[in-house]
Amino acid sequence: MNLDFDVIVVGGGLAGAGLAVGLRATGLKIAVIEANEQGAGARRDTRAYAISPANQKFLSALSIWQHLDTDSVTGVCAMRVFGDAGGAISFSADEAGLAQLAWIVEAGALQAELWATLKRQHNVTLFNPQSVSTLSFDHSGAALTLADGQRLRGRLVVGADGVKSWVRERVGIEARVTAYGETAIVASLRCSRAHRGVAWQWFVDGTVLALLPLPDNHVSMVWSVPDERANELLALEPDWLVARVMEICGDALGALAPAGPTTSFPLRMMRVEEVVRPRLALIGDAAHAVHPLSGHGINLGLQDAQVLADALTALPAWRDPGELAVLRGYARARAEEPLLLQFTTHALQRLFGTRNPFVSALRNTGMNLTERLPVIKSALVRYAAGGRF
Ligand SMILES: Cc1cc2nc3c(=O)[nH]c(=O)nc-3n(C[C@H](O)[C@H](O)[C@H](O)COP(=O)(O)OP(=O)(O)OC[C@H]3O[C@@H](n4cnc5c(N)ncnc54)[C@H](O)[C@@H]3O)c2cc1C
């Protein structure tokens, strides 16, 4: 027997869960298939994300933001960025006329809140833990078989299953992956000096070190490092790793101490030629991956979720959610932003990844010049905040 749905979302990460919650006010019948056990498991994600004001609004509209523990959210009121030869630039929310530049949110807390909402949502059926074994399409819909043999049919399948998307591979959409040969080392650190809501970033020696403010005078460290060096750093005892971090950040935040496990993630950029086909849409990292130095990966994914949810919510009941014309509208609306971010973060990664002294002088001078141009700085901040200049 087939279980029939209007929308089948494969992958219940932040993008997939965000889409399903975004469809709460529709009459659509939704299935969410997630391989990893969610709920308590989600809390184990130690990453902290910089959530843009545009996505804070989206999550507020979904009543997710209001329910996050206050001790999992920190407002960023300023950002200080340093080059490797005296370059420096700072951004402040005040200067740009914003309440906050962004919010740092613990990934696990956000995921857990989205899942708590999904579990209560009347038009959602969760298949978890569960994965898909087969996927095929015909003129009237898609047919999926789950690992336990259950058979599902849907009018639209959404691949929200991350950068190595099974759905994308299964339908033969080619992904062009640029591996940076870098690893992000992620850890939570305690600092002895108050961070006052400032996010810090250092571009030093071909690496990018970010310290993002967390509650209770902690910071989330994301240190993007060439693979070979990352292996050495990951082999160190936590105290020694922190000592290496302090060689870069000095006493900007006072003495730092490890405050949790260290994890690591390979860094890559990934592009696809198509994000929609008849009865299929890709969202989140399944559709695009960017270097985390921009702090925008999940911001892109949540915006995909919002745009697709809005498009499906606006459809009259007689329209088919898997219609290509509907999906093309989503693809058009989301064509520019991921590409622009991939281009700029890739260029920044290349600009700061080289040790060429001429390029080093250029990038540090560029930073200092931008620092003296308030109009450009405000435009950059507004773009980061809302996705628009
Ligand atoms: C070190 C690091 C730091 C980052 N920092 C930031 C930041 O500050 N700000 C930011 O915006 N972004 C950041 N990012 C990027 C961010 O992590 C990703 O963009 C985000 O996780 C993508 O979400 P997603 O829901 O698209 O995919 P994922 O988080 O990968 O979720 C995909 C889900 O699909 C499930 N799944 C996979 N295959 C299947 C299958 N076959 N069947 C069923 N389920 C399946 C997985 O279990 C998973 O839950 C960072 C990334 C890294 C590596």
Short mmCIF file of C-alpha atoms and ligand atoms in Angstrom, two decimals:
data_model
loop_
_atom_site.label_atom_id
_atom_site.label_comp_id
_atom_site.label_asym_id
_atom_site.label_seq_id
_atom_site.Cartn_x
_atom_site.Cartn_y
_atom_site.Cartn_z
CA MET A 1 0.00 0.00 0.00
CA ASN A 2 1.24 3.50 -0.87
CA LEU A 3 1.20 6.37 1.62
CA ASP A 4 0.21 9.49 -0.33
CA PHE A 5 1.65 12.97 0.28
CA ASP A 6 1.74 16.31 -1.51
CA VAL A 7 5.32 17.15 -0.49
CA ILE A 8 8.01 14.68 0.57
CA VAL A 9 11.04 16.31 2.17
CA VAL A 10 14.14 14.10 2.27
CA GLY A 11 16.42 15.41 5.03
CA GLY A 12 15.22 17.07 8.22
CA GLY A 13 18.23 19.32 8.87
CA LEU A 14 17.65 23.05 9.34
CA ALA A 15 16.69 23.63 5.69
CA GLY A 16 14.33 20.64 5.38
CA ALA A 17 12.73 21.13 8.81
CA GLY A 18 12.47 24.91 8.13
CA LEU A 19 10.59 24.21 4.89
CA ALA A 20 8.20 21.73 6.53
CA VAL A 21 7.41 24.17 9.37
CA GLY A 22 7.06 26.95 6.76
CA LEU A 23 4.24 24.92 5.17
CA ARG A 24 2.27 24.66 8.43
CA ALA A 25 -0.55 26.96 7.27
CA THR A 26 -1.18 25.07 4.03
CA GLY A 27 -3.53 22.16 3.37
CA LEU A 28 -0.57 20.22 1.97
CA LYS A 29 0.15 16.78 3.36
CA ILE A 30 3.86 16.61 4.11
CA ALA A 31 6.30 13.77 4.84
CA VAL A 32 9.73 14.44 6.35
CA ILE A 33 12.26 11.60 6.08
CA GLU A 34 15.35 11.99 8.28
CA ALA A 35 18.08 9.39 8.61
CA ASN A 36 19.52 10.44 11.99
CA GLU A 37 17.49 10.15 15.15
CA GLN A 38 16.38 13.71 15.95
CA GLY A 39 15.38 15.44 19.19
CA ALA A 40 17.98 14.67 21.83
CA GLY A 41 20.46 13.75 19.07
CA ALA A 42 20.20 17.19 17.47
CA ARG A 43 21.56 18.81 20.61
CA ARG A 44 24.91 17.11 20.03
CA ASP A 45 25.71 19.49 17.11
CA THR A 46 28.36 21.73 18.69
CA ARG A 47 28.41 24.29 15.87
CA ALA A 48 27.07 27.77 16.43
CA TYR A 49 25.62 29.65 13.47
CA ALA A 50 25.52 33.34 12.73
CA ILE A 51 21.86 33.81 11.83
CA SER A 52 21.12 36.89 9.71
CA PRO A 53 18.33 39.35 10.58
CA ALA A 54 16.41 38.14 7.47
CA ASN A 55 16.36 34.59 8.87
CA GLN A 56 15.67 35.77 12.41
CA LYS A 57 12.47 37.29 10.94
CA PHE A 58 11.66 34.04 9.11
CA LEU A 59 12.19 31.96 12.27
CA SER A 60 10.13 34.45 14.31
CA ALA A 61 7.29 34.18 11.81
CA LEU A 62 7.42 30.41 12.33
CA SER A 63 7.29 30.95 16.14
CA ILE A 64 10.62 29.13 16.44
CA TRP A 65 12.76 32.07 17.47
CA GLN A 66 10.58 33.00 20.44
CA HIS A 67 10.91 29.49 21.86
CA LEU A 68 14.69 29.21 21.72
CA ASP A 69 16.33 29.12 25.13
CA THR A 70 17.77 32.55 25.82
CA ASP A 71 20.99 30.79 26.81
CA SER A 72 21.42 29.46 23.27
CA VAL A 73 21.24 32.86 21.50
CA THR A 74 23.67 35.80 21.59
CA GLY A 75 23.24 39.08 19.70
CA VAL A 76 26.27 40.30 17.73
CA CYS A 77 26.56 44.06 18.05
CA ALA A 78 29.98 44.45 16.40
CA MET A 79 32.49 42.57 14.32
CA ARG A 80 36.26 43.05 14.18
CA VAL A 81 38.29 41.59 11.33
CA PHE A 82 42.09 41.56 11.13
CA GLY A 83 44.40 40.85 8.20
CA ASP A 84 47.89 39.40 8.43
CA ALA A 85 49.87 42.60 7.85
CA GLY A 86 48.19 45.37 9.77
CA GLY A 87 44.88 45.36 7.86
CA ALA A 88 41.79 45.79 10.01
CA ILE A 89 38.13 46.53 9.53
CA SER A 90 35.28 46.73 11.98
CA PHE A 91 31.51 46.76 11.61
CA SER A 92 28.99 47.85 14.16
CA ALA A 93 25.23 47.46 14.31
CA ASP A 94 24.89 51.05 15.55
CA GLU A 95 26.74 52.50 12.54
CA ALA A 96 24.51 50.56 10.15
CA GLY A 97 21.33 51.55 12.02
CA LEU A 98 20.55 47.96 13.02
CA ALA A 99 19.70 46.50 16.43
CA GLN A 100 22.07 43.56 15.85
CA LEU A 101 24.41 42.53 13.04
CA ALA A 102 23.39 38.89 13.52
CA TRP A 103 22.63 36.36 16.22
CA ILE A 104 24.85 33.45 17.16
CA VAL A 105 22.65 30.44 17.77
CA GLU A 106 23.65 26.97 18.84
CA ALA A 107 22.87 24.71 15.88
CA GLY A 108 21.62 21.88 18.11
CA ALA A 109 19.17 24.15 19.95
CA LEU A 110 17.70 25.48 16.70
CA GLN A 111 17.40 21.98 15.25
CA ALA A 112 15.74 20.68 18.43
CA GLU A 113 13.17 23.53 18.43
CA LEU A 114 12.31 22.99 14.75
CA TRP A 115 11.79 19.28 15.44
CA ALA A 116 9.69 19.91 18.54
CA THR A 117 7.42 22.09 16.33
CA LEU A 118 7.35 19.49 13.54
CA LYS A 119 6.23 16.81 15.98
CA ARG A 120 3.18 18.93 16.86
CA GLN A 121 2.38 19.97 13.29
CA HIS A 122 -0.93 18.49 12.11
CA ASN A 123 -0.03 18.18 8.39
CA VAL A 124 3.39 16.52 8.87
CA THR A 125 4.26 12.82 9.14
CA LEU A 126 7.79 12.16 10.35
CA PHE A 127 9.76 9.12 9.21
CA ASN A 128 12.66 9.05 11.64
CA PRO A 129 15.13 7.42 11.79
CA GLN A 130 14.55 6.35 8.22
CA SER A 131 16.21 6.66 4.82
CA VAL A 132 15.18 6.28 1.21
CA SER A 133 16.17 3.24 -0.87
CA THR A 134 14.52 3.99 -4.21
CA LEU A 135 13.17 7.06 -5.95
CA SER A 136 11.47 7.25 -9.33
CA PHE A 137 9.21 9.70 -11.14
CA ASP A 138 6.28 9.35 -13.52
CA HIS A 139 3.91 11.94 -15.00
CA SER A 140 1.68 12.11 -11.91
CA GLY A 141 4.23 12.01 -9.11
CA ALA A 142 7.21 10.45 -7.40
CA ALA A 143 7.44 7.00 -5.82
CA LEU A 144 9.83 6.36 -2.92
CA THR A 145 10.65 3.19 -1.02
CA LEU A 146 12.03 3.56 2.49
CA ALA A 147 14.72 1.33 3.97
CA ASP A 148 12.07 -0.60 5.94
CA GLY A 149 10.01 -1.27 2.79
CA GLN A 150 7.28 1.39 3.28
CA ARG A 151 6.19 2.93 -0.02
CA LEU A 152 5.41 6.63 -0.36
CA ARG A 153 4.03 8.66 -3.26
CA GLY A 154 4.27 12.42 -3.51
CA ARG A 155 3.54 15.21 -5.96
CA LEU A 156 6.79 17.03 -5.07
CA VAL A 157 10.06 15.68 -3.67
CA VAL A 158 12.40 18.14 -1.95
CA GLY A 159 16.05 17.11 -1.60
CA ALA A 160 17.19 18.73 1.66
CA ASP A 161 19.69 15.99 2.41
CA GLY A 162 22.87 18.03 2.66
CA VAL A 163 25.99 18.51 0.60
CA LYS A 164 26.32 14.80 -0.33
CA SER A 165 22.62 14.66 -1.30
CA TRP A 166 21.43 11.15 -2.17
CA VAL A 167 18.40 12.63 -3.94
CA ARG A 168 20.59 14.83 -6.15
CA GLU A 169 22.80 11.89 -7.09
CA ARG A 170 19.85 9.58 -7.65
CA VAL A 171 18.26 11.93 -10.21
CA GLY A 172 21.64 12.51 -11.87
CA ILE A 173 22.10 16.24 -11.18
CA GLU A 174 25.82 16.79 -11.39
CA ALA A 175 27.53 18.62 -8.52
CA ARG A 176 30.74 20.53 -9.15
CA VAL A 177 32.73 20.34 -5.94
CA THR A 178 35.80 22.45 -5.19
CA ALA A 179 37.57 21.01 -2.17
CA TYR A 180 39.51 23.76 -0.44
CA GLY A 181 42.00 21.31 1.09
CA GLU A 182 41.00 22.91 4.37
CA THR A 183 39.37 21.69 7.56
CA ALA A 184 37.28 23.75 9.97
CA ILE A 185 38.23 23.05 13.59
CA VAL A 186 35.28 23.84 15.81
CA ALA A 187 35.22 24.14 19.60
CA SER A 188 33.57 26.08 22.37
CA LEU A 189 35.97 28.14 24.53
CA ARG A 190 35.56 30.01 27.80
CA CYS A 191 37.07 33.51 27.90
CA SER A 192 38.19 35.44 30.95
CA ARG A 193 37.33 38.86 29.47
CA ALA A 194 33.73 39.84 28.59
CA HIS A 195 33.15 39.49 24.84
CA ARG A 196 30.39 42.18 24.87
CA GLY A 197 28.68 40.67 21.85
CA VAL A 198 31.66 41.19 19.52
CA ALA A 199 32.50 38.62 16.81
CA TRP A 200 36.19 38.40 15.90
CA GLN A 201 37.90 37.13 12.77
CA TRP A 202 41.61 36.86 11.94
CA PHE A 203 43.00 36.06 8.48
CA VAL A 204 46.47 34.84 9.41
CA ASP A 205 49.04 32.64 7.74
CA GLY A 206 46.63 31.10 5.24
CA THR A 207 44.08 30.32 7.98
CA VAL A 208 40.87 32.02 9.12
CA LEU A 209 40.12 32.08 12.84
CA ALA A 210 36.64 33.16 13.94
CA LEU A 211 35.55 33.57 17.56
CA LEU A 212 31.81 34.08 17.81
CA PRO A 213 30.17 35.25 21.04
CA LEU A 214 28.11 32.72 23.00
CA PRO A 215 26.21 33.19 26.27
CA ASP A 216 27.94 33.09 29.61
CA ASN A 217 31.21 34.48 28.29
CA HIS A 218 31.94 31.61 25.96
CA VAL A 219 32.93 31.85 22.30
CA SER A 220 32.46 29.40 19.44
CA MET A 221 35.74 28.90 17.59
CA VAL A 222 35.77 28.05 13.88
CA TRP A 223 39.36 27.84 12.66
CA SER A 224 39.69 27.07 8.92
CA VAL A 225 43.11 25.56 8.39
CA PRO A 226 44.91 23.71 5.53
CA ASP A 227 44.32 19.96 5.98
CA GLU A 228 47.90 19.03 6.92
CA ARG A 229 48.08 21.67 9.62
CA ALA A 230 44.60 20.74 10.83
CA ASN A 231 45.74 17.15 11.41
CA GLU A 232 48.60 18.42 13.59
CA LEU A 233 46.31 20.78 15.52
CA LEU A 234 43.63 18.14 16.04
CA ALA A 235 46.23 15.78 17.50
CA LEU A 236 47.07 18.32 20.26
CA GLU A 237 45.67 18.20 23.79
CA PRO A 238 42.84 20.80 24.09
CA ASP A 239 44.96 23.14 26.25
CA TRP A 240 47.75 23.13 23.66
CA LEU A 241 45.28 23.78 20.85
CA VAL A 242 43.95 26.78 22.76
CA ALA A 243 47.51 28.00 23.29
CA ARG A 244 47.93 28.00 19.48
CA VAL A 245 44.68 29.95 19.13
CA MET A 246 45.96 32.54 21.60
CA GLU A 247 49.11 33.00 19.52
CA ILE A 248 46.75 34.52 16.93
CA CYS A 249 44.16 36.35 19.01
CA GLY A 250 46.47 37.45 21.82
CA ASP A 251 44.54 38.72 24.82
CA ALA A 252 41.63 40.15 22.83
CA LEU A 253 39.32 38.04 24.99
CA GLY A 254 41.63 37.47 27.94
CA ALA A 255 42.68 33.92 28.75
CA LEU A 256 40.88 31.22 26.77
CA ALA A 257 40.13 27.71 28.04
CA PRO A 258 38.54 24.68 26.32
CA ALA A 259 34.87 24.23 27.23
CA GLY A 260 33.76 21.17 25.30
CA PRO A 261 34.76 18.68 22.61
CA THR A 262 36.69 19.70 19.48
CA THR A 263 35.15 18.66 16.15
CA SER A 264 36.21 19.15 12.55
CA PHE A 265 34.57 19.51 9.14
CA PRO A 266 36.10 19.35 5.62
CA LEU A 267 35.54 22.56 3.66
CA ARG A 268 34.27 22.66 0.10
CA MET A 269 32.32 24.74 -2.35
CA MET A 270 29.64 22.95 -4.31
CA ARG A 271 27.54 24.16 -7.24
CA VAL A 272 24.85 22.50 -9.31
CA GLU A 273 23.49 23.47 -12.72
CA GLU A 274 19.84 22.77 -11.85
CA VAL A 275 17.99 23.04 -8.55
CA VAL A 276 14.58 22.07 -9.95
CA ARG A 277 13.14 19.51 -12.32
CA PRO A 278 9.52 18.45 -12.75
CA ARG A 279 8.37 17.30 -9.27
CA LEU A 280 11.80 17.94 -7.71
CA ALA A 281 13.48 20.82 -5.87
CA LEU A 282 16.81 20.98 -4.05
CA ILE A 283 17.27 23.27 -1.04
CA GLY A 284 20.05 24.05 1.46
CA ASP A 285 23.45 22.40 1.15
CA ALA A 286 21.99 19.91 -1.35
CA ALA A 287 21.73 22.88 -3.74
CA HIS A 288 24.88 24.84 -2.82
CA ALA A 289 27.73 24.78 -0.33
CA VAL A 290 29.93 27.74 0.61
CA HIS A 291 33.06 28.22 2.69
CA PRO A 292 32.01 28.98 6.29
CA LEU A 293 34.20 32.11 6.44
CA SER A 294 31.12 34.01 5.24
CA GLY A 295 29.00 32.39 7.99
CA HIS A 296 26.18 32.15 5.47
CA GLY A 297 25.65 28.45 4.59
CA ILE A 298 22.55 27.91 6.66
CA ASN A 299 21.35 31.42 6.00
CA LEU A 300 21.15 30.48 2.32
CA GLY A 301 19.41 27.20 3.22
CA LEU A 302 16.81 28.89 5.41
CA GLN A 303 16.13 31.49 2.71
CA ASP A 304 15.62 28.65 0.19
CA ALA A 305 13.14 27.12 2.65
CA GLN A 306 11.30 30.42 3.10
CA VAL A 307 11.06 31.20 -0.63
CA LEU A 308 9.85 27.69 -1.52
CA ALA A 309 7.41 27.62 1.42
CA ASP A 310 6.00 31.03 0.38
CA ALA A 311 5.62 29.88 -3.25
CA LEU A 312 3.77 26.70 -2.21
CA THR A 313 1.65 28.52 0.38
CA ALA A 314 0.51 31.03 -2.26
CA LEU A 315 -0.67 28.27 -4.65
CA PRO A 316 -4.42 27.83 -5.02
CA ALA A 317 -5.57 24.37 -3.89
CA TRP A 318 -6.19 23.19 -7.49
CA ARG A 319 -2.54 23.80 -8.53
CA ASP A 320 -0.03 20.96 -8.40
CA PRO A 321 2.96 21.73 -6.07
CA GLY A 322 5.22 19.64 -8.32
CA GLU A 323 4.48 21.72 -11.45
CA LEU A 324 7.68 22.84 -13.12
CA ALA A 325 6.41 26.42 -13.61
CA VAL A 326 5.95 26.76 -9.83
CA LEU A 327 9.38 25.31 -9.09
CA ARG A 328 11.06 27.51 -11.69
CA GLY A 329 9.78 30.55 -9.82
CA TYR A 330 11.61 29.28 -6.71
CA ALA A 331 14.77 28.57 -8.76
CA ARG A 332 14.73 32.05 -10.30
CA ALA A 333 14.23 33.75 -6.93
CA ARG A 334 17.17 31.82 -5.45
CA ALA A 335 19.56 32.00 -8.41
CA GLU A 336 21.49 35.12 -7.49
CA GLU A 337 22.25 35.04 -3.77
CA PRO A 338 24.05 31.66 -3.50
CA LEU A 339 26.12 32.45 -6.59
CA LEU A 340 27.13 35.87 -5.30
CA LEU A 341 28.11 34.45 -1.92
CA GLN A 342 30.03 31.57 -3.47
CA PHE A 343 31.88 34.03 -5.68
CA THR A 344 32.79 36.42 -2.86
CA THR A 345 33.74 33.79 -0.27
CA HIS A 346 35.75 31.87 -2.87
CA ALA A 347 37.57 35.07 -3.85
CA LEU A 348 38.21 35.93 -0.16
CA GLN A 349 39.44 32.41 0.54
CA ARG A 350 41.86 32.67 -2.41
CA LEU A 351 42.88 36.24 -1.47
CA PHE A 352 43.72 35.30 2.10
CA GLY A 353 44.91 31.77 1.37
CA THR A 354 48.03 32.93 -0.46
CA ARG A 355 51.31 33.96 1.19
CA ASN A 356 52.45 36.03 -1.82
CA PRO A 357 53.78 39.31 -0.26
CA PHE A 358 52.27 41.48 -3.04
CA VAL A 359 48.81 39.94 -2.52
CA SER A 360 49.26 40.28 1.25
CA ALA A 361 49.97 44.02 0.90
CA LEU A 362 46.97 44.39 -1.41
CA ARG A 363 44.47 42.62 0.84
CA ASN A 364 45.54 44.48 3.98
CA THR A 365 45.47 47.84 2.17
CA GLY A 366 42.01 46.92 0.84
CA MET A 367 40.78 46.26 4.37
CA ASN A 368 42.14 49.55 5.67
CA LEU A 369 40.66 51.48 2.73
CA THR A 370 37.24 49.90 3.23
CA GLU A 371 37.49 50.75 6.93
CA ARG A 372 37.69 54.45 5.91
CA LEU A 373 34.64 54.28 3.60
CA PRO A 374 31.53 54.32 5.79
CA VAL A 375 29.15 54.12 2.80
CA ILE A 376 30.71 50.88 1.53
CA LYS A 377 30.89 49.47 5.07
CA SER A 378 27.20 50.16 5.73
CA ALA A 379 26.30 48.59 2.37
CA LEU A 380 28.29 45.46 3.28
CA VAL A 381 26.57 45.24 6.65
CA ARG A 382 23.12 45.72 5.12
CA TYR A 383 23.88 43.01 2.58
CA ALA A 384 25.03 40.59 5.31
CA ALA A 385 21.93 41.44 7.34
CA GLY A 386 19.26 41.23 4.71
CA GLY A 387 20.77 39.71 1.60
CA ARG A 388 20.31 43.05 -0.28
CA PHE A 389 22.49 46.14 -0.77
C1 LIG B 1 32.49 24.31 10.43
C2 LIG B 1 31.27 24.87 9.85
C3 LIG B 1 30.77 26.05 10.34
C4 LIG B 1 29.63 26.62 9.78
N1 LIG B 1 29.19 27.82 10.27
C5 LIG B 1 28.11 28.37 9.70
C6 LIG B 1 27.60 29.65 10.18
O1 LIG B 1 28.12 30.30 11.09
N2 LIG B 1 26.49 30.15 9.59
C7 LIG B 1 25.87 29.48 8.56
O2 LIG B 1 24.89 29.99 8.03
N3 LIG B 1 26.32 28.28 8.11
C8 LIG B 1 27.41 27.71 8.64
N4 LIG B 1 27.86 26.52 8.17
C9 LIG B 1 27.11 25.83 7.10
C10 LIG B 1 25.96 24.99 7.65
O3 LIG B 1 26.44 24.04 8.55
C11 LIG B 1 25.23 24.28 6.53
O4 LIG B 1 24.94 25.22 5.51
C12 LIG B 1 23.92 23.66 7.04
O5 LIG B 1 24.16 22.67 8.00
C13 LIG B 1 23.13 23.06 5.88
O6 LIG B 1 21.87 22.64 6.34
P1 LIG B 1 21.02 21.63 5.48
O7 LIG B 1 19.75 21.41 6.26
O8 LIG B 1 20.93 22.07 4.08
O9 LIG B 1 21.91 20.30 5.43
P2 LIG B 1 22.40 19.37 6.62
O10 LIG B 1 22.61 20.13 7.87
O11 LIG B 1 23.55 18.61 6.08
O12 LIG B 1 21.15 18.41 6.85
C14 LIG B 1 20.85 17.35 5.96
C15 LIG B 1 20.01 16.33 6.71
O13 LIG B 1 19.63 15.30 5.82
C16 LIG B 1 19.77 14.05 6.46
N5 LIG B 1 20.00 13.06 5.40
C17 LIG B 1 21.08 12.94 4.60
N6 LIG B 1 20.90 11.94 3.72
C18 LIG B 1 19.68 11.43 3.97
C19 LIG B 1 18.91 10.37 3.37
N7 LIG B 1 19.35 9.67 2.33
N8 LIG B 1 17.69 10.08 3.89
C20 LIG B 1 17.21 10.81 4.93
N9 LIG B 1 17.88 11.82 5.52
C21 LIG B 1 19.10 12.13 5.04
C22 LIG B 1 20.96 14.22 7.39
O14 LIG B 1 20.91 13.30 8.46
C23 LIG B 1 20.77 15.66 7.85
O15 LIG B 1 20.01 15.76 9.03
C24 LIG B 1 28.98 25.95 8.69
C25 LIG B 1 29.47 24.75 8.20
C26 LIG B 1 30.63 24.22 8.74
C27 LIG B 1 31.19 22.94 8.16
#
